[in-house]
Each structure stands twice: as C-alpha cells, then as structure tokens.
Amino acid sequence: MHLIIVAGVVALVIIAFLIFAIIKLRDSSSAMDTAARETLVRLQLIEAQLNDTEKDINENLTSMRKEQREDARSGREEQAKGISSFGDAQAKRIKEIGDLQRESLKSFSDQLANMSKLNEDKLEAMRSTVEKKLDELQKNNETKLEAIRKTVDEQLHTALEKRLGEAFKNVSERLEQVHQGLGEMKVLTDGVGDLKKVLSNVKVRGTWGEMQLHSLLEQVLTEDQYAENVATIPNSTERVEFAISLPGAGEGKTPVWLPIDSKFPLEDYQRLVTASEEGDVDAVALCQKALRTRVLNEAKAIRDKYIEPPYTTDFGILYLPIEGLYAEILRIDGLCDTLSREYRVVPAGPTTITALLNSLQMGFRTLAIEKRSSEVWILLGKVKTEFDKFGRALAKTKQRIEMAGKDLEQAEVRSRAIKRTLRDVQELPCKKNSSNFLLDDSEEEEEKENLEE
C-alpha cells in the first residue's frame, strides 16, 4: 500500500516536472512548441495509464477488502503473500513506467537540445543574413542618397544660375528701360519747357495758332479757295490772317471773303482751369467773367476790322486752337448767342472748323458741277453723234463679215469635195479624163445645200 502511494507521488512529481518543463519550453521557437505538444500528449497518455492503474488498484483493493472480509478466516499468510506478490508486481510495473519516463525525458531533452542548437544556428544565420542585407541596403541607400544629392545639387545649381541669370537680365533690361525712360523724360521735359516758352510768348503763341489753322485749311481746301493776310475791306490797312474765297454773284465777279482770325487767350484759360481744379466757385465765376470779356473784345475787333458786306460775309469766324478753351466758351451762359447776334462772330475749335471747312468744300464742288453742267451736255451730245456713226460703221462691218462668211463656206465646200476626190483617185482608171476629178455644178450646189441644212 505504501509503495502504491510512493509510486503515485513519484508520478505526480514527474508530471509536475514535465509540466514545468513544458511551460519553460513554450517561449522557444515553433519547432520546440511542436515537440512540447508531442511530449505533452505522451505525458497525457502516461497519466491516463496511471489513472487506469490507480483505478485497477482501487478495484483490486476493493476486491481484496471483500475477499478479506469474506476470507478473513482464510488466514493472514495467504493475504500477506497475495499482497506481497501484488506489491512486487506493482513495484515492477512502476519501475518499468519510471524507466519509460526517464527514456522519454532523455529523448525529449536530446530533442530540445538539438532544437535549441538548430534554432541558435538558424538565428545566427538569420542574424548574419539580416546584418549583411542591412549593410547592403545601407550602402545602396547611401549610394542613392549621394546620387540624389548630386542631382539635386546640380539641378539647384543650374536652376539658381538660370534664375540669377534671368534676374540679372531682367534687372539689366529694367535698368536700360529706366535709362531710356529717363532719356525720354528728359526729352519730354525739354519739349514741355519749349512748349511753355512758346505758350508764354504772346507772339509765338499766336504764330502757333496761325500755323495750326493754316494746316487745317491746307488739308481741306485747295490753294485757290483760301488766302492769307487778306484785306477783306477795300482801302483798309487791316489784314485778316486767313479768309475763304467764296464765289460772288454772277460770272467774273469779285469773290466774297469769309474772314477767319485765330485767337488764344491762354492766361485767362489757365486761370479758369486752375480755379476749377481747386474747386473755388468764386474764382471760377471771376475767371469766366474775365474770359467772357476777353472773347467779346476779340469778337468786336474782328467785326470792326474784317467784316464789311458785300465784300465779306455778314459773319466771321473766331478760331480757338484748343478744344478745352472752345468748350469753356460754350459753357459760359449766353456767350455764343451774344457773339453771333451782336458781333456776328462764330467761335470754332479744331473739330468744329474742320466740319465747317468740309461743308464749304462740298459746296464748292456742287457749284463747280453747276457751272460746268452746260459743258457736260455739249460733251454728251458729241458722244451721242459719235455713237450713231459708230453704230452705222458697225452695221456695215457686220454685212461685210457675213459676206466673207459665205465666201468661206463656199471655199470650205470645194475643199471637202477636192479632198473626197483625191481620196478616191487610186480607184479611177488611167484612161479617164482628169476633168472628172472635179465636181460639176450640180454636185457643188447639192453639197452647199447639205452644209446650209
């Protein structure tokens, strides 16, 4: 009985050792796990055998107890002998089980050692391979990074040089443009200064207005339609700058002059513009009043010096060389009406006088056409006579062409007849008279009728 308990305790210790070893071996690699599972299966089989053995023992003990109760009287010697025999058998069986377990543990230990060594070798080889691959990867990365760095440096250097070159080029171009602009500004400043000098000099300013007016007249009218420095009033020493020559009444009459005088009240106009820009209403009113007085005085001078019907028209033109000045005069209330009604003077700017000159040019052309209308009718009569003669000559030419056509048709008929005769000449006998080669009159008439059809 004690041997059975000892065997059970030993088996439990072995099982605990195996379980502990299995727990320790769970942290190893997958191959060790597989071996541990196989060992665990074996231990489970051993445990099952032990359980079966224990069950058999319990059954035997129960049977023995029954036999002891039943055969108590059989004697202690047989019972002791049976128990001793059973103990020996159990001890032998337990010894066999222990030997089997020791062999299994030894085999398992050897397998674990081999697996550990194999795992270490594999891990070492893997570590070497990984280190080698890492070294190669590091070298490749360093090489690629160096190539990328060189490429980036080259691109950055090229782009930087290009950008710097373009920037310096743009700066140079801008500086050159600035230099040119400064030169142009200098030229413009000189021109403005010259213009200011011209406009500040009353005589030169008047000359500039006269030149502008002369240019407009020269562009629109012909040389015989206007004149310069004209004494519009007979026996007068006053001469107007320009006058348009209008035809008088009847043939060979003295022309009627339309006087045009150029005026440029620059000072009054500049004061008015300055006051308008500053927004000074009172100053604007005063400047408009001064400009009105100046223009009325100039209109009065034109009326008294240059207008004298019937030698001139009953009105004159006051030419203002700046559109802004002309607009300011139109803006002054009642000034244009006063000029035309009291002074018989019409103000005109560059655009207005151009339209007026174009209208006069159209009138001149209409008048020229009216004067030469009789000549046109005479010329048309001559053309009609010559055209009638040409028609008669054309009719005669047509008749002659028709006659020549008929002659040509006859010649063509004879030509075809001769060709037809010559085509058949080889078929005629030599004794025939050569006069038969030609057609008689009846055949010729028949051929002519066929042609006419």
CSV table of C-alpha atoms in Angstrom, one decimal:
chain,number,residue,atom,x,y,z
A,1,MET,CA,0.0,0.0,0.0
A,2,HIS,CA,2.8,2.4,0.9
A,3,LEU,CA,4.6,1.5,-2.4
A,4,ILE,CA,1.5,2.5,-4.3
A,5,ILE,CA,1.3,5.8,-2.6
A,6,VAL,CA,5.0,6.4,-3.2
A,7,ALA,CA,4.6,5.5,-6.8
A,8,GLY,CA,1.7,7.9,-7.2
A,9,VAL,CA,3.7,10.7,-5.5
A,10,VAL,CA,6.7,10.0,-7.8
A,11,ALA,CA,4.4,10.0,-10.8
A,12,LEU,CA,2.9,13.3,-9.7
A,13,VAL,CA,6.3,14.8,-9.2
A,14,ILE,CA,7.4,13.6,-12.7
A,15,ILE,CA,4.2,15.1,-14.1
A,16,ALA,CA,4.8,18.4,-12.4
A,17,PHE,CA,8.4,18.5,-13.7
A,18,LEU,CA,7.2,17.7,-17.2
A,19,ILE,CA,4.5,20.5,-16.9
A,20,PHE,CA,7.2,22.9,-15.6
A,21,ALA,CA,9.5,21.9,-18.5
A,22,ILE,CA,6.6,22.4,-20.9
A,23,ILE,CA,5.9,25.9,-19.6
A,24,LYS,CA,9.6,26.8,-19.8
A,25,LEU,CA,9.7,25.5,-23.4
A,26,ARG,CA,6.7,27.5,-24.5
A,27,ASP,CA,8.9,30.5,-25.1
A,28,SER,CA,11.1,28.8,-27.6
A,29,SER,CA,10.5,28.6,-31.4
A,30,SER,CA,7.7,26.9,-33.2
A,31,ALA,CA,9.6,23.6,-33.6
A,32,MET,CA,10.0,23.4,-29.9
A,33,ASP,CA,6.4,24.1,-29.4
A,34,THR,CA,5.6,21.2,-31.7
A,35,ALA,CA,7.9,18.9,-29.7
A,36,ALA,CA,6.4,20.1,-26.4
A,37,ARG,CA,3.0,19.3,-27.7
A,38,GLU,CA,4.0,15.8,-28.6
A,39,THR,CA,5.6,15.3,-25.2
A,40,LEU,CA,2.5,16.6,-23.5
A,41,VAL,CA,0.5,14.1,-25.5
A,42,ARG,CA,2.8,11.4,-24.3
A,43,LEU,CA,2.5,12.6,-20.7
A,44,GLN,CA,-1.2,12.6,-21.0
A,45,LEU,CA,-1.1,9.0,-22.2
A,46,ILE,CA,1.1,8.2,-19.2
A,47,GLU,CA,-1.2,10.0,-16.9
A,48,ALA,CA,-4.1,8.1,-18.4
A,49,GLN,CA,-2.2,4.8,-17.8
A,50,LEU,CA,-1.6,5.9,-14.3
A,51,ASN,CA,-5.2,6.7,-13.8
A,52,ASP,CA,-6.1,3.3,-15.2
A,53,THR,CA,-3.5,1.7,-12.9
A,54,GLU,CA,-4.9,3.6,-10.0
A,55,LYS,CA,-8.4,2.5,-11.0
A,56,ASP,CA,-7.2,-1.1,-11.2
A,57,ILE,CA,-5.5,-0.7,-7.9
A,58,ASN,CA,-8.7,0.7,-6.3
A,59,GLU,CA,-10.7,-2.1,-7.8
A,60,ASN,CA,-8.2,-4.7,-6.6
A,61,LEU,CA,-8.2,-3.1,-3.2
A,62,THR,CA,-12.0,-3.2,-3.1
A,63,SER,CA,-11.9,-6.8,-4.2
A,64,MET,CA,-9.2,-7.6,-1.7
A,65,ARG,CA,-11.2,-6.0,1.1
A,66,LYS,CA,-14.2,-8.0,0.0
A,67,GLU,CA,-12.0,-11.1,-0.1
A,68,GLN,CA,-10.5,-10.2,3.3
A,69,ARG,CA,-14.0,-9.7,4.7
A,70,GLU,CA,-15.1,-12.9,3.1
A,71,ASP,CA,-11.9,-14.9,3.7
A,72,ALA,CA,-10.8,-13.3,7.0
A,73,ARG,CA,-10.7,-16.6,8.3
A,74,SER,CA,-8.6,-18.0,5.4
A,75,GLY,CA,-5.5,-16.8,7.1
A,76,ARG,CA,-3.2,-14.0,7.3
A,77,GLU,CA,-0.4,-15.8,5.4
A,78,GLU,CA,-2.2,-16.1,2.2
A,79,GLN,CA,-3.3,-12.5,2.4
A,80,ALA,CA,0.2,-11.3,3.1
A,81,LYS,CA,1.5,-13.5,0.3
A,82,GLY,CA,-1.0,-12.1,-2.1
A,83,ILE,CA,-0.3,-8.5,-1.0
A,84,SER,CA,3.5,-9.1,-1.3
A,85,SER,CA,3.0,-10.6,-4.7
A,86,PHE,CA,0.8,-7.7,-5.8
A,87,GLY,CA,3.3,-5.1,-4.4
A,88,ASP,CA,6.2,-6.7,-6.3
A,89,ALA,CA,4.2,-6.7,-9.4
A,90,GLN,CA,3.2,-3.1,-8.9
A,91,ALA,CA,6.8,-2.1,-8.0
A,92,LYS,CA,8.0,-3.8,-11.1
A,93,ARG,CA,5.3,-2.1,-13.2
A,94,ILE,CA,6.1,1.3,-11.6
A,95,LYS,CA,9.8,0.7,-12.2
A,96,GLU,CA,9.1,-0.1,-15.9
A,97,ILE,CA,7.0,3.1,-16.1
A,98,GLY,CA,9.8,5.1,-14.5
A,99,ASP,CA,12.3,3.7,-16.9
A,100,LEU,CA,10.0,4.5,-19.8
A,101,GLN,CA,9.5,8.1,-18.4
A,102,ARG,CA,13.3,8.5,-18.0
A,103,GLU,CA,13.9,7.4,-21.5
A,104,SER,CA,11.2,9.7,-22.8
A,105,LEU,CA,12.6,12.6,-20.8
A,106,LYS,CA,16.1,11.9,-22.1
A,107,SER,CA,14.8,11.7,-25.6
A,108,PHE,CA,12.9,14.9,-25.1
A,109,SER,CA,15.9,16.6,-23.6
A,110,ASP,CA,18.0,15.5,-26.5
A,111,GLN,CA,15.4,16.8,-28.9
A,112,LEU,CA,15.2,20.0,-27.0
A,113,ALA,CA,19.0,20.4,-27.1
A,114,ASN,CA,19.1,19.6,-30.8
A,115,MET,CA,16.2,22.0,-31.5
A,116,SER,CA,17.8,24.7,-29.4
A,117,LYS,CA,21.1,24.3,-31.2
A,118,LEU,CA,19.3,24.2,-34.5
A,119,ASN,CA,17.4,27.4,-33.6
A,120,GLU,CA,20.5,29.1,-32.5
A,121,ASP,CA,22.2,28.1,-35.8
A,122,LYS,CA,19.2,29.4,-37.7
A,123,LEU,CA,19.0,32.5,-35.7
A,124,GLU,CA,22.7,33.1,-36.2
A,125,ALA,CA,22.5,32.6,-39.9
A,126,MET,CA,19.4,34.8,-40.0
A,127,ARG,CA,21.2,37.4,-38.0
A,128,SER,CA,24.2,37.3,-40.3
A,129,THR,CA,21.9,37.4,-43.4
A,130,VAL,CA,19.9,40.3,-41.9
A,131,GLU,CA,23.1,42.2,-41.0
A,132,LYS,CA,24.5,41.6,-44.4
A,133,LYS,CA,21.3,42.7,-46.1
A,134,LEU,CA,21.2,45.7,-43.8
A,135,ASP,CA,24.8,46.6,-44.7
A,136,GLU,CA,24.0,46.2,-48.4
A,137,LEU,CA,20.8,48.2,-48.0
A,138,GLN,CA,22.6,50.9,-46.1
A,139,LYS,CA,25.3,51.1,-48.8
A,140,ASN,CA,22.7,51.2,-51.5
A,141,ASN,CA,20.8,53.9,-49.7
A,142,GLU,CA,24.0,55.9,-49.2
A,143,THR,CA,24.8,55.5,-52.9
A,144,LYS,CA,21.4,56.5,-53.9
A,145,LEU,CA,21.3,59.4,-51.5
A,146,GLU,CA,24.6,60.6,-52.7
A,147,ALA,CA,23.4,60.4,-56.3
A,148,ILE,CA,20.2,62.2,-55.4
A,149,ARG,CA,22.2,64.8,-53.5
A,150,LYS,CA,24.4,65.3,-56.5
A,151,THR,CA,21.4,65.5,-58.8
A,152,VAL,CA,19.6,67.9,-56.5
A,153,ASP,CA,22.8,70.0,-56.2
A,154,GLU,CA,23.2,70.1,-59.9
A,155,GLN,CA,19.6,71.0,-60.5
A,156,LEU,CA,19.6,73.6,-57.8
A,157,HIS,CA,22.9,75.0,-59.1
A,158,THR,CA,21.5,75.0,-62.7
A,159,ALA,CA,18.2,76.5,-61.6
A,160,LEU,CA,19.9,79.0,-59.4
A,161,GLU,CA,22.3,80.1,-62.2
A,162,LYS,CA,19.3,80.3,-64.6
A,163,ARG,CA,17.2,82.2,-62.2
A,164,LEU,CA,20.1,84.5,-61.3
A,165,GLY,CA,20.9,85.0,-65.0
A,166,GLU,CA,17.2,85.8,-65.8
A,167,ALA,CA,17.0,88.1,-62.8
A,168,PHE,CA,20.2,89.9,-63.7
A,169,LYS,CA,18.9,90.1,-67.3
A,170,ASN,CA,15.6,91.4,-66.2
A,171,VAL,CA,17.3,93.9,-63.9
A,172,SER,CA,19.6,95.0,-66.8
A,173,GLU,CA,16.6,95.3,-69.1
A,174,ARG,CA,14.7,97.2,-66.5
A,175,LEU,CA,17.7,99.5,-65.8
A,176,GLU,CA,18.0,100.0,-69.6
A,177,GLN,CA,14.3,100.8,-69.8
A,178,VAL,CA,14.6,103.1,-66.8
A,179,HIS,CA,17.6,104.8,-68.5
A,180,GLN,CA,15.6,105.1,-71.8
A,181,GLY,CA,12.6,106.4,-69.8
A,182,LEU,CA,14.8,108.9,-68.1
A,183,GLY,CA,16.1,110.0,-71.5
A,184,GLU,CA,12.5,110.2,-72.8
A,185,MET,CA,11.5,112.1,-69.7
A,186,LYS,CA,14.4,114.5,-70.3
A,187,VAL,CA,13.3,114.9,-73.9
A,188,LEU,CA,9.7,115.4,-72.8
A,189,THR,CA,10.8,117.9,-70.2
A,190,ASP,CA,12.8,119.8,-72.8
A,191,GLY,CA,9.7,119.7,-75.1
A,192,VAL,CA,7.4,120.8,-72.3
A,193,GLY,CA,9.9,123.6,-71.5
A,194,ASP,CA,10.0,124.6,-75.1
A,195,LEU,CA,6.2,124.4,-75.3
A,196,LYS,CA,5.9,126.5,-72.2
A,197,LYS,CA,8.3,129.1,-73.7
A,198,VAL,CA,6.2,129.1,-76.8
A,199,LEU,CA,2.9,129.4,-75.0
A,200,SER,CA,4.3,132.1,-72.6
A,201,ASN,CA,5.3,134.3,-75.5
A,202,VAL,CA,2.2,136.0,-76.9
A,203,LYS,CA,3.6,136.5,-80.4
A,204,VAL,CA,4.9,132.9,-80.7
A,205,ARG,CA,1.6,131.6,-79.2
A,206,GLY,CA,-0.3,133.5,-81.9
A,207,THR,CA,2.0,132.1,-84.6
A,208,TRP,CA,1.4,128.6,-83.3
A,209,GLY,CA,-2.4,129.1,-83.6
A,210,GLU,CA,-2.0,130.5,-87.1
A,211,MET,CA,0.1,127.5,-88.1
A,212,GLN,CA,-2.5,125.1,-86.8
A,213,LEU,CA,-5.2,126.9,-88.7
A,214,HIS,CA,-3.1,127.0,-91.9
A,215,SER,CA,-2.6,123.3,-91.6
A,216,LEU,CA,-6.3,122.6,-91.4
A,217,LEU,CA,-7.1,124.9,-94.3
A,218,GLU,CA,-4.4,123.3,-96.4
A,219,GLN,CA,-5.7,119.8,-95.7
A,220,VAL,CA,-9.3,120.5,-96.6
A,221,LEU,CA,-9.3,123.3,-99.2
A,222,THR,CA,-7.4,124.0,-102.4
A,223,GLU,CA,-5.0,126.9,-102.8
A,224,ASP,CA,-7.5,129.0,-104.8
A,225,GLN,CA,-10.2,128.5,-102.2
A,226,TYR,CA,-8.5,130.5,-99.4
A,227,ALA,CA,-5.9,133.2,-99.0
A,228,GLU,CA,-3.5,134.5,-96.3
A,229,ASN,CA,-3.2,138.1,-94.9
A,230,VAL,CA,-6.2,139.4,-96.9
A,231,ALA,CA,-7.5,142.9,-96.8
A,232,THR,CA,-11.2,142.0,-96.8
A,233,ILE,CA,-12.4,145.6,-96.8
A,234,PRO,CA,-11.2,147.8,-99.8
A,235,ASN,CA,-8.9,150.6,-99.0
A,236,SER,CA,-8.3,149.2,-95.5
A,237,THR,CA,-4.9,148.6,-93.9
A,238,GLU,CA,-6.3,145.8,-91.6
A,239,ARG,CA,-5.5,142.3,-92.8
A,240,VAL,CA,-7.1,139.2,-91.5
A,241,GLU,CA,-4.9,136.1,-91.0
A,242,PHE,CA,-6.9,133.8,-93.3
A,243,ALA,CA,-10.0,134.3,-95.5
A,244,ILE,CA,-12.0,131.8,-97.5
A,245,SER,CA,-12.8,132.9,-101.1
A,246,LEU,CA,-16.5,132.4,-101.8
A,247,PRO,CA,-17.8,132.9,-105.3
A,248,GLY,CA,-19.6,136.2,-105.9
A,249,ALA,CA,-22.9,136.7,-107.7
A,250,GLY,CA,-22.6,136.2,-111.5
A,251,GLU,CA,-19.6,135.4,-113.7
A,252,GLY,CA,-16.3,137.2,-113.2
A,253,LYS,CA,-17.4,139.0,-110.0
A,254,THR,CA,-15.1,139.8,-107.1
A,255,PRO,CA,-15.1,136.9,-104.6
A,256,VAL,CA,-16.7,137.3,-101.2
A,257,TRP,CA,-14.4,136.7,-98.3
A,258,LEU,CA,-15.1,134.7,-95.1
A,259,PRO,CA,-12.6,136.1,-92.5
A,260,ILE,CA,-11.1,133.6,-90.0
A,261,ASP,CA,-9.0,135.0,-87.2
A,262,SER,CA,-7.1,132.9,-84.7
A,263,LYS,CA,-7.1,134.0,-81.0
A,264,PHE,CA,-5.5,132.2,-78.0
A,265,PRO,CA,-6.3,133.8,-74.6
A,266,LEU,CA,-4.1,131.4,-72.7
A,267,GLU,CA,-3.7,133.3,-69.4
A,268,ASP,CA,-7.5,133.6,-68.8
A,269,TYR,CA,-8.0,130.0,-69.8
A,270,GLN,CA,-5.2,128.8,-67.4
A,271,ARG,CA,-6.6,130.8,-64.5
A,272,LEU,CA,-10.1,129.3,-65.2
A,273,VAL,CA,-8.7,125.7,-65.3
A,274,THR,CA,-6.7,126.2,-62.1
A,275,ALA,CA,-9.7,127.6,-60.3
A,276,SER,CA,-11.9,124.6,-61.5
A,277,GLU,CA,-9.3,122.1,-60.3
A,278,GLU,CA,-9.1,123.8,-56.9
A,279,GLY,CA,-12.9,123.8,-56.6
A,280,ASP,CA,-13.1,127.6,-55.9
A,281,VAL,CA,-16.5,128.6,-57.1
A,282,ASP,CA,-16.0,132.3,-56.7
A,283,ALA,CA,-12.7,132.2,-58.5
A,284,VAL,CA,-14.3,130.2,-61.3
A,285,ALA,CA,-17.0,132.8,-61.7
A,286,LEU,CA,-14.4,135.6,-61.8
A,287,CYS,CA,-12.3,133.8,-64.4
A,288,GLN,CA,-15.3,133.0,-66.6
A,289,LYS,CA,-16.2,136.7,-66.5
A,290,ALA,CA,-12.7,137.7,-67.4
A,291,LEU,CA,-12.6,135.1,-70.3
A,292,ARG,CA,-16.0,136.4,-71.5
A,293,THR,CA,-14.8,140.0,-71.6
A,294,ARG,CA,-11.6,138.9,-73.4
A,295,VAL,CA,-13.6,136.9,-76.1
A,296,LEU,CA,-16.1,139.7,-76.6
A,297,ASN,CA,-13.2,142.2,-77.2
A,298,GLU,CA,-11.7,139.9,-79.7
A,299,ALA,CA,-15.0,139.4,-81.5
A,300,LYS,CA,-15.6,143.2,-81.5
A,301,ALA,CA,-12.1,143.6,-83.2
A,302,ILE,CA,-13.0,141.0,-85.8
A,303,ARG,CA,-16.3,142.7,-86.6
A,304,ASP,CA,-14.8,146.2,-86.9
A,305,LYS,CA,-11.7,145.2,-88.8
A,306,TYR,CA,-12.7,142.4,-91.1
A,307,ILE,CA,-16.5,142.2,-91.7
A,308,GLU,CA,-17.9,144.5,-94.4
A,309,PRO,CA,-20.8,143.1,-96.6
A,310,PRO,CA,-21.0,142.8,-99.6
A,311,TYR,CA,-17.2,142.5,-99.8
A,312,THR,CA,-17.3,139.9,-97.0
A,313,THR,CA,-19.8,137.6,-95.5
A,314,ASP,CA,-22.0,139.0,-92.8
A,315,PHE,CA,-20.2,137.0,-90.2
A,316,GLY,CA,-16.6,136.0,-89.3
A,317,ILE,CA,-15.0,133.0,-87.5
A,318,LEU,CA,-13.1,133.2,-84.3
A,319,TYR,CA,-10.7,130.2,-84.3
A,320,LEU,CA,-9.7,128.8,-80.9
A,321,PRO,CA,-6.8,126.3,-81.3
A,322,ILE,CA,-7.6,124.3,-78.1
A,323,GLU,CA,-10.8,122.2,-77.7
A,324,GLY,CA,-10.8,122.8,-73.9
A,325,LEU,CA,-10.9,126.6,-74.5
A,326,TYR,CA,-13.7,126.2,-77.0
A,327,ALA,CA,-15.6,124.0,-74.5
A,328,GLU,CA,-15.2,126.6,-71.8
A,329,ILE,CA,-16.6,129.4,-74.1
A,330,LEU,CA,-19.6,127.2,-75.0
A,331,ARG,CA,-20.1,126.6,-71.2
A,332,ILE,CA,-20.4,130.3,-70.4
A,333,ASP,CA,-24.1,131.1,-70.4
A,334,GLY,CA,-25.2,133.3,-73.3
A,335,LEU,CA,-21.8,134.0,-74.7
A,336,CYS,CA,-22.2,132.2,-78.1
A,337,ASP,CA,-25.6,133.9,-78.6
A,338,THR,CA,-24.1,137.3,-77.9
A,339,LEU,CA,-21.2,136.6,-80.3
A,340,SER,CA,-23.4,135.6,-83.2
A,341,ARG,CA,-26.2,138.2,-82.6
A,342,GLU,CA,-24.3,141.3,-81.6
A,343,TYR,CA,-20.9,140.8,-83.0
A,344,ARG,CA,-21.7,138.4,-85.9
A,345,VAL,CA,-18.8,136.2,-84.9
A,346,VAL,CA,-18.9,132.4,-84.7
A,347,PRO,CA,-16.4,130.6,-82.3
A,348,ALA,CA,-14.9,127.4,-83.6
A,349,GLY,CA,-12.5,124.8,-82.2
A,350,PRO,CA,-10.3,122.5,-84.3
A,351,THR,CA,-13.1,119.9,-84.7
A,352,THR,CA,-15.8,122.4,-85.5
A,353,ILE,CA,-13.8,124.3,-88.0
A,354,THR,CA,-12.9,121.1,-89.8
A,355,ALA,CA,-16.5,120.2,-90.1
A,356,LEU,CA,-17.3,123.7,-91.4
A,357,LEU,CA,-14.4,123.5,-94.0
A,358,ASN,CA,-15.7,120.2,-95.2
A,359,SER,CA,-19.1,121.6,-95.7
A,360,LEU,CA,-17.7,124.5,-97.7
A,361,GLN,CA,-15.7,122.1,-99.8
A,362,MET,CA,-18.8,120.2,-100.7
A,363,GLY,CA,-20.5,123.5,-101.6
A,364,PHE,CA,-17.5,124.4,-103.8
A,365,ARG,CA,-17.8,121.1,-105.6
A,366,THR,CA,-21.5,121.4,-106.1
A,367,LEU,CA,-21.0,124.9,-107.5
A,368,ALA,CA,-18.3,123.7,-109.9
A,369,ILE,CA,-20.6,121.0,-111.2
A,370,GLU,CA,-23.4,123.5,-111.7
A,371,LYS,CA,-21.0,125.8,-113.6
A,372,ARG,CA,-19.9,123.1,-115.9
A,373,SER,CA,-23.2,121.4,-116.5
A,374,SER,CA,-23.6,123.0,-119.9
A,375,GLU,CA,-20.2,121.7,-120.9
A,376,VAL,CA,-21.3,118.3,-119.8
A,377,TRP,CA,-24.5,118.4,-122.0
A,378,ILE,CA,-22.4,119.5,-125.1
A,379,LEU,CA,-20.0,116.7,-124.4
A,380,LEU,CA,-22.9,114.2,-124.1
A,381,GLY,CA,-24.3,115.5,-127.5
A,382,LYS,CA,-20.9,114.9,-129.2
A,383,VAL,CA,-20.7,111.5,-127.7
A,384,LYS,CA,-24.2,110.7,-129.0
A,385,THR,CA,-23.3,111.8,-132.5
A,386,GLU,CA,-20.1,109.7,-132.5
A,387,PHE,CA,-22.0,106.8,-131.1
A,388,ASP,CA,-24.5,106.9,-134.0
A,389,LYS,CA,-21.7,107.0,-136.5
A,390,PHE,CA,-20.1,104.0,-134.7
A,391,GLY,CA,-23.4,102.1,-135.0
A,392,ARG,CA,-23.6,102.7,-138.7
A,393,ALA,CA,-20.0,101.6,-139.2
A,394,LEU,CA,-20.7,98.6,-137.1
A,395,ALA,CA,-23.7,97.6,-139.2
A,396,LYS,CA,-21.5,97.9,-142.4
A,397,THR,CA,-18.8,95.8,-140.8
A,398,LYS,CA,-21.4,93.2,-139.9
A,399,GLN,CA,-22.6,93.0,-143.5
A,400,ARG,CA,-19.0,92.6,-144.8
A,401,ILE,CA,-18.3,89.9,-142.2
A,402,GLU,CA,-21.5,88.0,-143.3
A,403,MET,CA,-20.4,88.1,-146.9
A,404,ALA,CA,-16.9,86.9,-146.0
A,405,GLY,CA,-18.5,84.1,-144.0
A,406,LYS,CA,-20.5,83.0,-147.0
A,407,ASP,CA,-17.3,83.0,-149.2
A,408,LEU,CA,-15.6,81.0,-146.6
A,409,GLU,CA,-18.4,78.5,-146.5
A,410,GLN,CA,-18.2,78.1,-150.3
A,411,ALA,CA,-14.4,77.6,-150.1
A,412,GLU,CA,-14.9,75.0,-147.4
A,413,VAL,CA,-17.4,73.1,-149.6
A,414,ARG,CA,-15.0,73.0,-152.5
A,415,SER,CA,-12.2,72.0,-150.2
A,416,ARG,CA,-14.1,69.0,-148.9
A,417,ALA,CA,-15.1,68.0,-152.4
A,418,ILE,CA,-11.5,68.1,-153.6
A,419,LYS,CA,-10.4,66.0,-150.6
A,420,ARG,CA,-13.1,63.4,-151.3
A,421,THR,CA,-12.0,63.2,-155.0
A,422,LEU,CA,-8.3,62.9,-154.1
A,423,ARG,CA,-9.2,60.1,-151.6
A,424,ASP,CA,-10.7,58.0,-154.5
A,425,VAL,CA,-8.1,58.9,-157.1
A,426,GLN,CA,-6.3,55.5,-156.9
A,427,GLU,CA,-9.5,53.6,-157.8
A,428,LEU,CA,-10.0,55.5,-161.1
A,429,PRO,CA,-8.7,54.1,-164.4
A,430,CYS,CA,-5.8,55.9,-166.1
A,431,LYS,CA,-7.8,56.5,-169.3
A,432,LYS,CA,-10.4,58.7,-167.7
A,433,ASN,CA,-10.2,62.3,-168.3
A,434,SER,CA,-8.6,64.4,-165.5
A,435,SER,CA,-11.6,66.8,-165.7
A,436,ASN,CA,-13.7,64.2,-164.0
A,437,PHE,CA,-11.7,64.8,-160.8
A,438,LEU,CA,-13.6,67.9,-160.1
A,439,LEU,CA,-17.3,68.2,-159.3
A,440,ASP,CA,-19.8,69.6,-161.6
A,441,ASP,CA,-22.1,72.5,-160.7
A,442,SER,CA,-25.0,70.2,-159.7
A,443,GLU,CA,-22.9,68.3,-157.2
A,444,GLU,CA,-21.5,71.6,-155.8
A,445,GLU,CA,-24.9,73.0,-155.3
A,446,GLU,CA,-26.0,69.8,-153.5
A,447,GLU,CA,-23.0,69.9,-151.2
A,448,LYS,CA,-23.8,73.6,-150.4
A,449,GLU,CA,-27.4,72.8,-149.6
A,450,ASN,CA,-26.3,70.0,-147.2
A,451,LEU,CA,-24.0,72.4,-145.5
A,452,GLU,CA,-26.8,75.0,-145.1
A,453,GLU,CA,-29.1,72.4,-143.6
